[in-house]
mmCIF file of N, CA and C in Angstrom:
data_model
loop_
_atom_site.group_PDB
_atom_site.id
_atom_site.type_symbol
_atom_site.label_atom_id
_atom_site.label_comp_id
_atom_site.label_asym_id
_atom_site.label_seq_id
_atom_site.Cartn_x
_atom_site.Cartn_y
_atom_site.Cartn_z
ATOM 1 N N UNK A 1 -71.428 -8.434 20.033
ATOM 2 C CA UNK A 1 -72.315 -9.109 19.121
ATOM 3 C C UNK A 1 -72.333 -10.594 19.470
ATOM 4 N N UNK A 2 -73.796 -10.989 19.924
ATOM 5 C CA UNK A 2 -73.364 -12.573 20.217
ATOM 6 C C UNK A 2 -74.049 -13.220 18.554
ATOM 7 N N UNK A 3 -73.008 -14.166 18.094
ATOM 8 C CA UNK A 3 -73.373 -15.002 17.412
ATOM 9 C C UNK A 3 -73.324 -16.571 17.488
ATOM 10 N N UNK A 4 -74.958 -16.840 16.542
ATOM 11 C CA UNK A 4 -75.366 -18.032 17.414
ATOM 12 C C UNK A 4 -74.583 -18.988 15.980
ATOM 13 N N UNK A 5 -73.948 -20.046 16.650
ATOM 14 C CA UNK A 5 -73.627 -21.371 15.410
ATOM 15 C C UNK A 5 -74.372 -22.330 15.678
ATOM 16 N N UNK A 6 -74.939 -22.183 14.659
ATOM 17 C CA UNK A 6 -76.142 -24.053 14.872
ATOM 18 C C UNK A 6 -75.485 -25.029 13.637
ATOM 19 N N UNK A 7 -74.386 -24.706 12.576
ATOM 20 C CA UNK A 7 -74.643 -25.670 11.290
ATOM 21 C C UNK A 7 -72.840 -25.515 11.176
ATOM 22 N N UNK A 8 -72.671 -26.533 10.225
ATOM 23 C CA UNK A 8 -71.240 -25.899 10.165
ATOM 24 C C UNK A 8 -70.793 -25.723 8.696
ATOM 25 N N UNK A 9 -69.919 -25.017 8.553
ATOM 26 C CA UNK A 9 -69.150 -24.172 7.879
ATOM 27 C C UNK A 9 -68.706 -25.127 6.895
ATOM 28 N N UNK A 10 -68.934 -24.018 5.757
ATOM 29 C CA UNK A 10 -68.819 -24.289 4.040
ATOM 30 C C UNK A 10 -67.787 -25.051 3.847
ATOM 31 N N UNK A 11 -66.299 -24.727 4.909
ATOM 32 C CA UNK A 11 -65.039 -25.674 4.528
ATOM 33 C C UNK A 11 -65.598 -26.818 5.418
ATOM 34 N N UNK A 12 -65.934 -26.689 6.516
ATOM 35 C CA UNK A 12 -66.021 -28.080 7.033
ATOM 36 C C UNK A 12 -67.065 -29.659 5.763
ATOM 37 N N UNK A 13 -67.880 -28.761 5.292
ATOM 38 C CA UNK A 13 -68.675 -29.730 4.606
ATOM 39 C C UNK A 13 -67.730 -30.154 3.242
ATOM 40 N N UNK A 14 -66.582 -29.250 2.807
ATOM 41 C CA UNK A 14 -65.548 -29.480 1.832
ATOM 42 C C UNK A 14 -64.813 -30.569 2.332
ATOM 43 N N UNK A 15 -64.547 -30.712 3.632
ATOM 44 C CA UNK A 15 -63.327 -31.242 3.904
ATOM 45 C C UNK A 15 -63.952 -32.580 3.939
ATOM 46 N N UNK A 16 -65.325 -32.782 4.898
ATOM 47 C CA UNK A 16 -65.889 -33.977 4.615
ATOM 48 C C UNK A 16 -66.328 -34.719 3.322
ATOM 49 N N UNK A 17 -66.783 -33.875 2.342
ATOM 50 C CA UNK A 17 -66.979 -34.237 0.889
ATOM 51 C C UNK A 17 -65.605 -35.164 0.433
ATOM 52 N N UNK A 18 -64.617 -34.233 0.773
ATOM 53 C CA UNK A 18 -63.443 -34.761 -0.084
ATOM 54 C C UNK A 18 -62.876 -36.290 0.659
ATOM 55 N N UNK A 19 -63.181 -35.961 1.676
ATOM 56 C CA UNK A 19 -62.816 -37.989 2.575
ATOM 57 C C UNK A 19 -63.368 -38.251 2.056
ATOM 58 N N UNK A 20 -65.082 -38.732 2.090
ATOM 59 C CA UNK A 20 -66.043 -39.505 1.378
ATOM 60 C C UNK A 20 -65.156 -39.714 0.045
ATOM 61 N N UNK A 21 -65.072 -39.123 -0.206
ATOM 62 C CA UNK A 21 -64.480 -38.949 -2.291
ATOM 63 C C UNK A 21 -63.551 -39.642 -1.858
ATOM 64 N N UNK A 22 -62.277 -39.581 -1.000
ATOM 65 C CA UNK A 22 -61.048 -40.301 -0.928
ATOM 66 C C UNK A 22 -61.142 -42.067 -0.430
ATOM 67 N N UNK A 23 -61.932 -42.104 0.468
ATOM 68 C CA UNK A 23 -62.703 -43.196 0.557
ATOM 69 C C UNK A 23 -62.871 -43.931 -0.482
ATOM 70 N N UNK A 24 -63.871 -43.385 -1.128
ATOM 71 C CA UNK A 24 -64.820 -44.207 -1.866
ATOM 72 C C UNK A 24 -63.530 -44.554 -3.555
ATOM 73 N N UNK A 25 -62.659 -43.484 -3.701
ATOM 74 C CA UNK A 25 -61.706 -44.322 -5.086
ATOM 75 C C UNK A 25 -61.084 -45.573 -4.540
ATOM 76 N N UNK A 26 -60.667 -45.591 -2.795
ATOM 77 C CA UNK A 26 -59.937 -46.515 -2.509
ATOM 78 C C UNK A 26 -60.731 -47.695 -2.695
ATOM 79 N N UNK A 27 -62.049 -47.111 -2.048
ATOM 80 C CA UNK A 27 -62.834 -48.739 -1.656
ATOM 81 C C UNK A 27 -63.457 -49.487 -2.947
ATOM 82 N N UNK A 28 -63.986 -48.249 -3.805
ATOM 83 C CA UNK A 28 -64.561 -49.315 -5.320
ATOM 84 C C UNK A 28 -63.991 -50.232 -6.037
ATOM 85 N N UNK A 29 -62.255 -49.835 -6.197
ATOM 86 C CA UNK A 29 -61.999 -50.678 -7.355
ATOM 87 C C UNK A 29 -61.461 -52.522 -6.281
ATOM 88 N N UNK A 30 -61.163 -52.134 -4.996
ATOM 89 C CA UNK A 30 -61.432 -53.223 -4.136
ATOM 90 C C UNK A 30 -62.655 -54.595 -4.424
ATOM 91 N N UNK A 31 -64.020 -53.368 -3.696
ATOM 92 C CA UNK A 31 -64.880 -54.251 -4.161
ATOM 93 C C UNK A 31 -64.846 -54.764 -5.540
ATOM 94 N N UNK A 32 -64.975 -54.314 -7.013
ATOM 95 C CA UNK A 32 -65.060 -54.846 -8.049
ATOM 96 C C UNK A 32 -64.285 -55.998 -7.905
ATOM 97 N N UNK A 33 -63.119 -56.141 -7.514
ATOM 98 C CA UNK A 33 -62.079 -57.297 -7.484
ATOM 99 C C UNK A 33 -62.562 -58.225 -6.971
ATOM 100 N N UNK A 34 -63.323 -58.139 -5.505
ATOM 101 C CA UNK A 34 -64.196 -58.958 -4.895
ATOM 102 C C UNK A 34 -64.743 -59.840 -5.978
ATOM 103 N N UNK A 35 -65.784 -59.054 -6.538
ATOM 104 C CA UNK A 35 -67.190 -59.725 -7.236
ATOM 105 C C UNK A 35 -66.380 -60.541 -8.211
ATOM 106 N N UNK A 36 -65.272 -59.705 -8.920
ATOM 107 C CA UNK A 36 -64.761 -60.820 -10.053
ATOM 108 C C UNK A 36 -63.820 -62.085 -9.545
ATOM 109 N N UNK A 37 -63.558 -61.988 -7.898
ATOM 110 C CA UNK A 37 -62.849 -63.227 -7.861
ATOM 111 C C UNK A 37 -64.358 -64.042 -7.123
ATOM 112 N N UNK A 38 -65.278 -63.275 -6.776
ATOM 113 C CA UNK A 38 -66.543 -64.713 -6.210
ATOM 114 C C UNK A 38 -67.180 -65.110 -7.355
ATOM 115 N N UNK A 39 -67.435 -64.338 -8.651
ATOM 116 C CA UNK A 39 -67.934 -64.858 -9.822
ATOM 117 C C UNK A 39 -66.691 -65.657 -10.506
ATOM 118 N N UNK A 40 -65.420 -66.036 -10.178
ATOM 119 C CA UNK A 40 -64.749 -66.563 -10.946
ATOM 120 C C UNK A 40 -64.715 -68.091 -10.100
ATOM 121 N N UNK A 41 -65.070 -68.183 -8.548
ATOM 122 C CA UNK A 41 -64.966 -69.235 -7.675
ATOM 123 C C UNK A 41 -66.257 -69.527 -8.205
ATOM 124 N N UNK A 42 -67.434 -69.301 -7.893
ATOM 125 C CA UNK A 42 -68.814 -69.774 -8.877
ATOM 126 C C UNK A 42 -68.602 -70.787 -9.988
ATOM 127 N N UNK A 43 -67.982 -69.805 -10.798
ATOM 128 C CA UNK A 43 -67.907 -70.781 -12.010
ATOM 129 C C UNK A 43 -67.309 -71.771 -11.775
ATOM 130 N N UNK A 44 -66.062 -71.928 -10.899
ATOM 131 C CA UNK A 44 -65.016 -73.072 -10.988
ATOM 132 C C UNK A 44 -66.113 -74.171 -10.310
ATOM 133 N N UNK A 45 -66.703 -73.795 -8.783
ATOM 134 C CA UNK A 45 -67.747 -74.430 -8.708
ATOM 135 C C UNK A 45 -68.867 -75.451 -9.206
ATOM 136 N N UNK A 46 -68.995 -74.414 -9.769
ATOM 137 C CA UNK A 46 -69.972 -74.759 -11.165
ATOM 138 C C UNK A 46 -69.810 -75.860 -12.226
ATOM 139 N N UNK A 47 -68.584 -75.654 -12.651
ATOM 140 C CA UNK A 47 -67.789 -76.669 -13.530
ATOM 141 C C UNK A 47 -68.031 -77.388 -12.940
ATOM 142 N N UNK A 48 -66.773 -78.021 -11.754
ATOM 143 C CA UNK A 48 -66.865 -78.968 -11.272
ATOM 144 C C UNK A 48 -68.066 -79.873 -10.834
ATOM 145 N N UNK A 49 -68.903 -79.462 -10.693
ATOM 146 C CA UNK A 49 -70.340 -80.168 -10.394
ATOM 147 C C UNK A 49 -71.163 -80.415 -11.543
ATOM 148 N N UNK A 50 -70.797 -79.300 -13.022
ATOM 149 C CA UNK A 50 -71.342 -79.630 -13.811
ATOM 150 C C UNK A 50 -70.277 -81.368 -14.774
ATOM 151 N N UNK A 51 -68.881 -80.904 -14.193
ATOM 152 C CA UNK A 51 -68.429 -82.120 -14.695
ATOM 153 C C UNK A 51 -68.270 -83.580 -14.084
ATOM 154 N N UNK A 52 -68.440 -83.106 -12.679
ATOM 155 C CA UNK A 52 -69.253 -84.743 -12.427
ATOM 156 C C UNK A 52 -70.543 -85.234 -12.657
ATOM 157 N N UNK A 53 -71.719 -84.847 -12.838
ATOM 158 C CA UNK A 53 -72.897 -85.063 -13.089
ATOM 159 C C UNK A 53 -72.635 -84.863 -14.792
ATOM 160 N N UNK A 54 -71.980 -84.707 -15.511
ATOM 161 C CA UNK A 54 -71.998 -85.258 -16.964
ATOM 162 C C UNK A 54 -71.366 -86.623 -17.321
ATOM 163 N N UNK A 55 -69.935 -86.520 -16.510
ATOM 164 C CA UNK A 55 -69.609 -87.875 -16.528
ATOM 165 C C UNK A 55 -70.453 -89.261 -16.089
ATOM 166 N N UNK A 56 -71.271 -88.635 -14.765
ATOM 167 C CA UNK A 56 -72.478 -89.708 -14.334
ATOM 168 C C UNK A 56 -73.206 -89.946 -15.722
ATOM 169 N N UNK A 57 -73.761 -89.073 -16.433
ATOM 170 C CA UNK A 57 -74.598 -89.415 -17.151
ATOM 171 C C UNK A 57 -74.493 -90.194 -18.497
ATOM 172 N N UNK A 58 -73.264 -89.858 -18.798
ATOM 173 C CA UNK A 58 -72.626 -90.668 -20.109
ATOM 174 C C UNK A 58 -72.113 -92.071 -19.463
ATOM 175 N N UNK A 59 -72.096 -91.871 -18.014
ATOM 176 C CA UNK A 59 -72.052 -93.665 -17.639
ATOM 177 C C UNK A 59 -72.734 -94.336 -17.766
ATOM 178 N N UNK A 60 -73.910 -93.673 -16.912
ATOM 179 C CA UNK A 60 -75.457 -94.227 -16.608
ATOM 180 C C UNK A 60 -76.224 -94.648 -17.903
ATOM 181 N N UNK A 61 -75.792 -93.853 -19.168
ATOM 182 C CA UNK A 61 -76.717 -93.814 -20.033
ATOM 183 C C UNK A 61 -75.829 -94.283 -20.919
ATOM 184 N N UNK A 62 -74.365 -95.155 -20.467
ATOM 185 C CA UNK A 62 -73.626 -95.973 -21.213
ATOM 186 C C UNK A 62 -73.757 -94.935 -23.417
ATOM 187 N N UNK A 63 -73.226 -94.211 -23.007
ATOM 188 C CA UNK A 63 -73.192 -92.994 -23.890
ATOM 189 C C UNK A 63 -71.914 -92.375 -24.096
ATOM 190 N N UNK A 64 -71.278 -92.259 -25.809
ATOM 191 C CA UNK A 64 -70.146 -91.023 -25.155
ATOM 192 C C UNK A 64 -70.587 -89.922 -25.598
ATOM 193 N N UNK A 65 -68.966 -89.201 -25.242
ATOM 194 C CA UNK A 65 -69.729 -87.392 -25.427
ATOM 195 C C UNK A 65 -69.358 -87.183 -26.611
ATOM 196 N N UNK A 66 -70.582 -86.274 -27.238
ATOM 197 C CA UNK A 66 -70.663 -85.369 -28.145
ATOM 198 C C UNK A 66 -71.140 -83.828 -27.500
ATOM 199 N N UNK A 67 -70.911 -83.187 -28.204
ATOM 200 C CA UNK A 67 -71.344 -81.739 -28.253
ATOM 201 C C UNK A 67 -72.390 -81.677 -28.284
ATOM 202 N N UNK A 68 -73.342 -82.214 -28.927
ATOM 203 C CA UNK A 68 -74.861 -82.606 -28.525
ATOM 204 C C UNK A 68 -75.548 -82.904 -27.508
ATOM 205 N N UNK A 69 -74.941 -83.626 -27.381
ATOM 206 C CA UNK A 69 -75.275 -84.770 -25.925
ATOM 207 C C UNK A 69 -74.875 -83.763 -25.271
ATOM 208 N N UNK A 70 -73.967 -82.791 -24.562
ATOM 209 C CA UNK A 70 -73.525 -82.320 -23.807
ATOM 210 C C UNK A 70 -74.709 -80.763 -23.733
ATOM 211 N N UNK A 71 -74.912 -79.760 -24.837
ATOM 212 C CA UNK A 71 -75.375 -79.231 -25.093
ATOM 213 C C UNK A 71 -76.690 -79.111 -24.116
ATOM 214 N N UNK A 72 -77.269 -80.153 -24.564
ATOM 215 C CA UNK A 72 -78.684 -80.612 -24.193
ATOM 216 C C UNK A 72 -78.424 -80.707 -22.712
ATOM 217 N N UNK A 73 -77.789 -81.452 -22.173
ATOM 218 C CA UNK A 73 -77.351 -81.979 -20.709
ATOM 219 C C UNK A 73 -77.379 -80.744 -19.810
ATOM 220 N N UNK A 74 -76.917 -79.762 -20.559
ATOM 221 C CA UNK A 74 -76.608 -78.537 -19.962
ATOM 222 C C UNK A 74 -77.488 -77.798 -19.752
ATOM 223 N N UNK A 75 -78.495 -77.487 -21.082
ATOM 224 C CA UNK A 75 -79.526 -77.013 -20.763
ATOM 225 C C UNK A 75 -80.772 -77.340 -20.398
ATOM 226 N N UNK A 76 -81.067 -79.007 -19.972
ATOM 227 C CA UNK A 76 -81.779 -79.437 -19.291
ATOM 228 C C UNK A 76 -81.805 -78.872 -17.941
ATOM 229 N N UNK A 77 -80.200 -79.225 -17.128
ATOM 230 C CA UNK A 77 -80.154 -79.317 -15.849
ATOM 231 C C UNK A 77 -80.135 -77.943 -15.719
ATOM 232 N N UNK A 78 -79.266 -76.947 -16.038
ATOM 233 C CA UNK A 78 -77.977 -75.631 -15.636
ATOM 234 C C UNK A 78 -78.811 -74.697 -16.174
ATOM 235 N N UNK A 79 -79.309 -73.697 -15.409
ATOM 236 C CA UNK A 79 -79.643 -72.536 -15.943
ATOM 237 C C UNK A 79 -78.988 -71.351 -15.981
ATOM 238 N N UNK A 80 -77.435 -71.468 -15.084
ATOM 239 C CA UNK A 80 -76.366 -70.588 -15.242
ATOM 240 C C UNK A 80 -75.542 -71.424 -15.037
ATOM 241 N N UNK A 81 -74.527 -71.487 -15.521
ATOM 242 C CA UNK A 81 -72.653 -72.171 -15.309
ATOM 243 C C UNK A 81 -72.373 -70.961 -14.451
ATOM 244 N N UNK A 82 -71.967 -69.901 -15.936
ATOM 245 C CA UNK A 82 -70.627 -68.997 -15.407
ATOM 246 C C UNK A 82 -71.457 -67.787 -15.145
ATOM 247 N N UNK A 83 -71.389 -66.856 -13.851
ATOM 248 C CA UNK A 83 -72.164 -65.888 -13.715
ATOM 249 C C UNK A 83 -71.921 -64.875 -14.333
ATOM 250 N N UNK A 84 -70.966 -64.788 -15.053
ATOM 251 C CA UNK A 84 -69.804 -64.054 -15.527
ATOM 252 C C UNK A 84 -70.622 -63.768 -17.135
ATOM 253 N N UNK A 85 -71.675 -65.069 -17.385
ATOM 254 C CA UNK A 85 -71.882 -65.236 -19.126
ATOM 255 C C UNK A 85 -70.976 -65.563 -20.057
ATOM 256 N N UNK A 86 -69.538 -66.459 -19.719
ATOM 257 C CA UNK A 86 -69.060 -67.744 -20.327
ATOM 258 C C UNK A 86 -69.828 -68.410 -20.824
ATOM 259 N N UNK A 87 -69.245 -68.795 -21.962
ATOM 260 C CA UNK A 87 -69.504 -70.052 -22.772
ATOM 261 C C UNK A 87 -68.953 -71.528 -22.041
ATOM 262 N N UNK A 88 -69.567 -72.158 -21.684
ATOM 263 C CA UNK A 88 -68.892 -73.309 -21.141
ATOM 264 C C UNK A 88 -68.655 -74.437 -22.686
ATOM 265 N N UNK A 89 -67.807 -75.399 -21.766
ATOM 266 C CA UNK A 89 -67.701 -76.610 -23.587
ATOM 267 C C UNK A 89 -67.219 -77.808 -22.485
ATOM 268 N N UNK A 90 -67.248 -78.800 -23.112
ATOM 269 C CA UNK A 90 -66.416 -80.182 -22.454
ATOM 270 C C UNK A 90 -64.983 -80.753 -23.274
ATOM 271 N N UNK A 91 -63.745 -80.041 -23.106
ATOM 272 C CA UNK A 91 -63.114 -81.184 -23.831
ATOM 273 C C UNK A 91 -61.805 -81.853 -23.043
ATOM 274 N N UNK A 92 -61.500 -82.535 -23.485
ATOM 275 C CA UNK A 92 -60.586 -83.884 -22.634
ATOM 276 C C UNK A 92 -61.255 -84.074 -21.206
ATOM 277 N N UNK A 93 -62.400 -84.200 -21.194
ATOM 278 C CA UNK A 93 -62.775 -84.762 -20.190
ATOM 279 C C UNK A 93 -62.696 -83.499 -19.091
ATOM 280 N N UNK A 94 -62.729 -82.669 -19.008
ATOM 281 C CA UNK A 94 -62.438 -80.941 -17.946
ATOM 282 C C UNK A 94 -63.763 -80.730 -18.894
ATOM 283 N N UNK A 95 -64.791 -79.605 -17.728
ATOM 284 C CA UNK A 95 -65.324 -78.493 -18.416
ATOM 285 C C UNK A 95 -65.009 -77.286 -18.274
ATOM 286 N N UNK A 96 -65.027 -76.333 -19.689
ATOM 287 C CA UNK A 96 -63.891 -75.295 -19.693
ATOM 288 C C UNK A 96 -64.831 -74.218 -19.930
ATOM 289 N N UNK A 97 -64.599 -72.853 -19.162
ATOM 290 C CA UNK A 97 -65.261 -71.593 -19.640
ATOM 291 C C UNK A 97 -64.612 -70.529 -20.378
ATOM 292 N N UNK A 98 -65.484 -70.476 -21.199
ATOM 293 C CA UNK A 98 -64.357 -69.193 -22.124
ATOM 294 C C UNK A 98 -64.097 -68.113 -21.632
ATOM 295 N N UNK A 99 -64.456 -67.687 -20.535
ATOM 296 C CA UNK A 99 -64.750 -66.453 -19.787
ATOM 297 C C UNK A 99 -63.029 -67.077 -18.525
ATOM 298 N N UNK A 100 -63.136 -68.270 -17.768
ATOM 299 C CA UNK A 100 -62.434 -68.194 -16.857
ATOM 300 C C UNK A 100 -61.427 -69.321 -16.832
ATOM 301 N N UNK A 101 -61.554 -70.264 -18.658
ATOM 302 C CA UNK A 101 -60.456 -70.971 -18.266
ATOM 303 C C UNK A 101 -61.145 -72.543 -17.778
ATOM 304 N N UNK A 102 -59.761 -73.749 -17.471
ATOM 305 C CA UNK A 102 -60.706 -74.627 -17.224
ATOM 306 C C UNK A 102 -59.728 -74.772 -15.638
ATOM 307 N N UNK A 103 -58.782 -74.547 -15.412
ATOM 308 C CA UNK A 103 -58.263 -74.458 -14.404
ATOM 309 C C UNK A 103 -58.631 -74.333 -13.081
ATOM 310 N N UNK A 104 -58.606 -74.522 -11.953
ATOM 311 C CA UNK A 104 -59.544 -74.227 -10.859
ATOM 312 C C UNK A 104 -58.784 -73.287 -10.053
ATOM 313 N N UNK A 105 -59.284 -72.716 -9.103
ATOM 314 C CA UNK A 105 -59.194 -71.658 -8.351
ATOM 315 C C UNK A 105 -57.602 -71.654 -8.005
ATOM 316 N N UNK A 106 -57.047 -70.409 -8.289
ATOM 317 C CA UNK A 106 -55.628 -70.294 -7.993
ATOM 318 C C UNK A 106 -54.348 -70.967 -8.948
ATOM 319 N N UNK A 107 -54.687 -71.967 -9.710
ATOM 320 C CA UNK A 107 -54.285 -72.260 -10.668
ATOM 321 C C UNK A 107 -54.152 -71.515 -12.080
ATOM 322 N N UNK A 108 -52.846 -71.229 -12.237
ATOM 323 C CA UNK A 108 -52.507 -70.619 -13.601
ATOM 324 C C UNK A 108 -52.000 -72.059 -14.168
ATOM 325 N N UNK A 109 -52.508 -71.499 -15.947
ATOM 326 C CA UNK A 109 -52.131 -72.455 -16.808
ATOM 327 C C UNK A 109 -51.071 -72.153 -17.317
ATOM 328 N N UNK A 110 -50.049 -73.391 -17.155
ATOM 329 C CA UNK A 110 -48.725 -72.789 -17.653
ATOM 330 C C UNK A 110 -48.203 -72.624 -19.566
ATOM 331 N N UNK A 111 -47.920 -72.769 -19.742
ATOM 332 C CA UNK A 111 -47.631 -72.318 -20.819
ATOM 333 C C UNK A 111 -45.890 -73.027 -21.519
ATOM 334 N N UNK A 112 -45.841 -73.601 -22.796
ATOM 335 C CA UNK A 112 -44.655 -74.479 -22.618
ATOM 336 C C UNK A 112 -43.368 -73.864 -22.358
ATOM 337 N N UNK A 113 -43.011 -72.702 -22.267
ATOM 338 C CA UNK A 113 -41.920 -72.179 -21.441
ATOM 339 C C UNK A 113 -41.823 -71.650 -20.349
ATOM 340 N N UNK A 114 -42.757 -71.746 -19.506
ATOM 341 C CA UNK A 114 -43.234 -71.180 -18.102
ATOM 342 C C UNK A 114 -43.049 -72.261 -17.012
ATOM 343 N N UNK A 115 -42.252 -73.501 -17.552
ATOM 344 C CA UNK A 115 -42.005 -74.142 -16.395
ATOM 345 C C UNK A 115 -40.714 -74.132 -15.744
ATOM 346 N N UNK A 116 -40.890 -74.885 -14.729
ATOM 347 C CA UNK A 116 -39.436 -74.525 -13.755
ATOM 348 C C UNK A 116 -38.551 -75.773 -14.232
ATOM 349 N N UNK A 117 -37.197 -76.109 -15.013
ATOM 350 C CA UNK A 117 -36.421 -76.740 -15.006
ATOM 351 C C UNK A 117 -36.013 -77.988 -14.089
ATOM 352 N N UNK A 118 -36.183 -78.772 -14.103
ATOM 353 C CA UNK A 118 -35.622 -79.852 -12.636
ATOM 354 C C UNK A 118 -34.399 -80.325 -12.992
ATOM 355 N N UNK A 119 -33.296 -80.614 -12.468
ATOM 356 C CA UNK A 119 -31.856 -80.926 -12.793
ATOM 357 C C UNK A 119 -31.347 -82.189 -11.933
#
């Protein structure tokens, strides 16, 4: 009996299904991590440019800050801060997102028992 094979076999298409599948748990939660550390560099970005060009302007316009003033400033210029959809705010002079913090990239905020002792 000659038999002809042109396609392949029910386990072979199992075995490939299941890589793809093994693949793809490894690789998704990777990428997600990606996007949330380039949307978290964005924002820091972001800040920072949004907090020198505010400070310019409360110079320039010999002005201090209010929440108003700032408000407005923001939504004149900025049509996104945080890509993330943070709330941004200005205080002590840092602009801070509620979403990522006012800290910049790689920086954790310490906390008053989280420091290292010096002797």
């Amino acid at each position: 009996m000659d038999k002809k094979s042109d396609g392949f076999t029910l386990i072979e298409l199992i075995v490939v299904i299941a890589i793809m599948g093994i693949l793809a748990v490894i690789a998704v939660p990777r990428l997600v991590g990606f996007r949330i550390m380039a949307e978290e560099s964005v924002c820091v970005a972001n800040r920072e440019t949004v907090e020198r060009m505010y400070t310019a302007y409360l110079v320039e316009n010999d002005i201090d800050h209010e929440d108003s003033n700032f408000s407005q400033f923001v939504i004149k210029n900025f049509h996104e801060v945080c890509p993330a959809g943070g709330v941004i705010s200005f205080e002590d002079g840092k602009v801070k997102c509620s979403g990522h913090g006012s800290g910049s990239e790689g920086e954790e905020e310490e906390g008053p028992g989280d420091e290292v002792p010096w002797l």
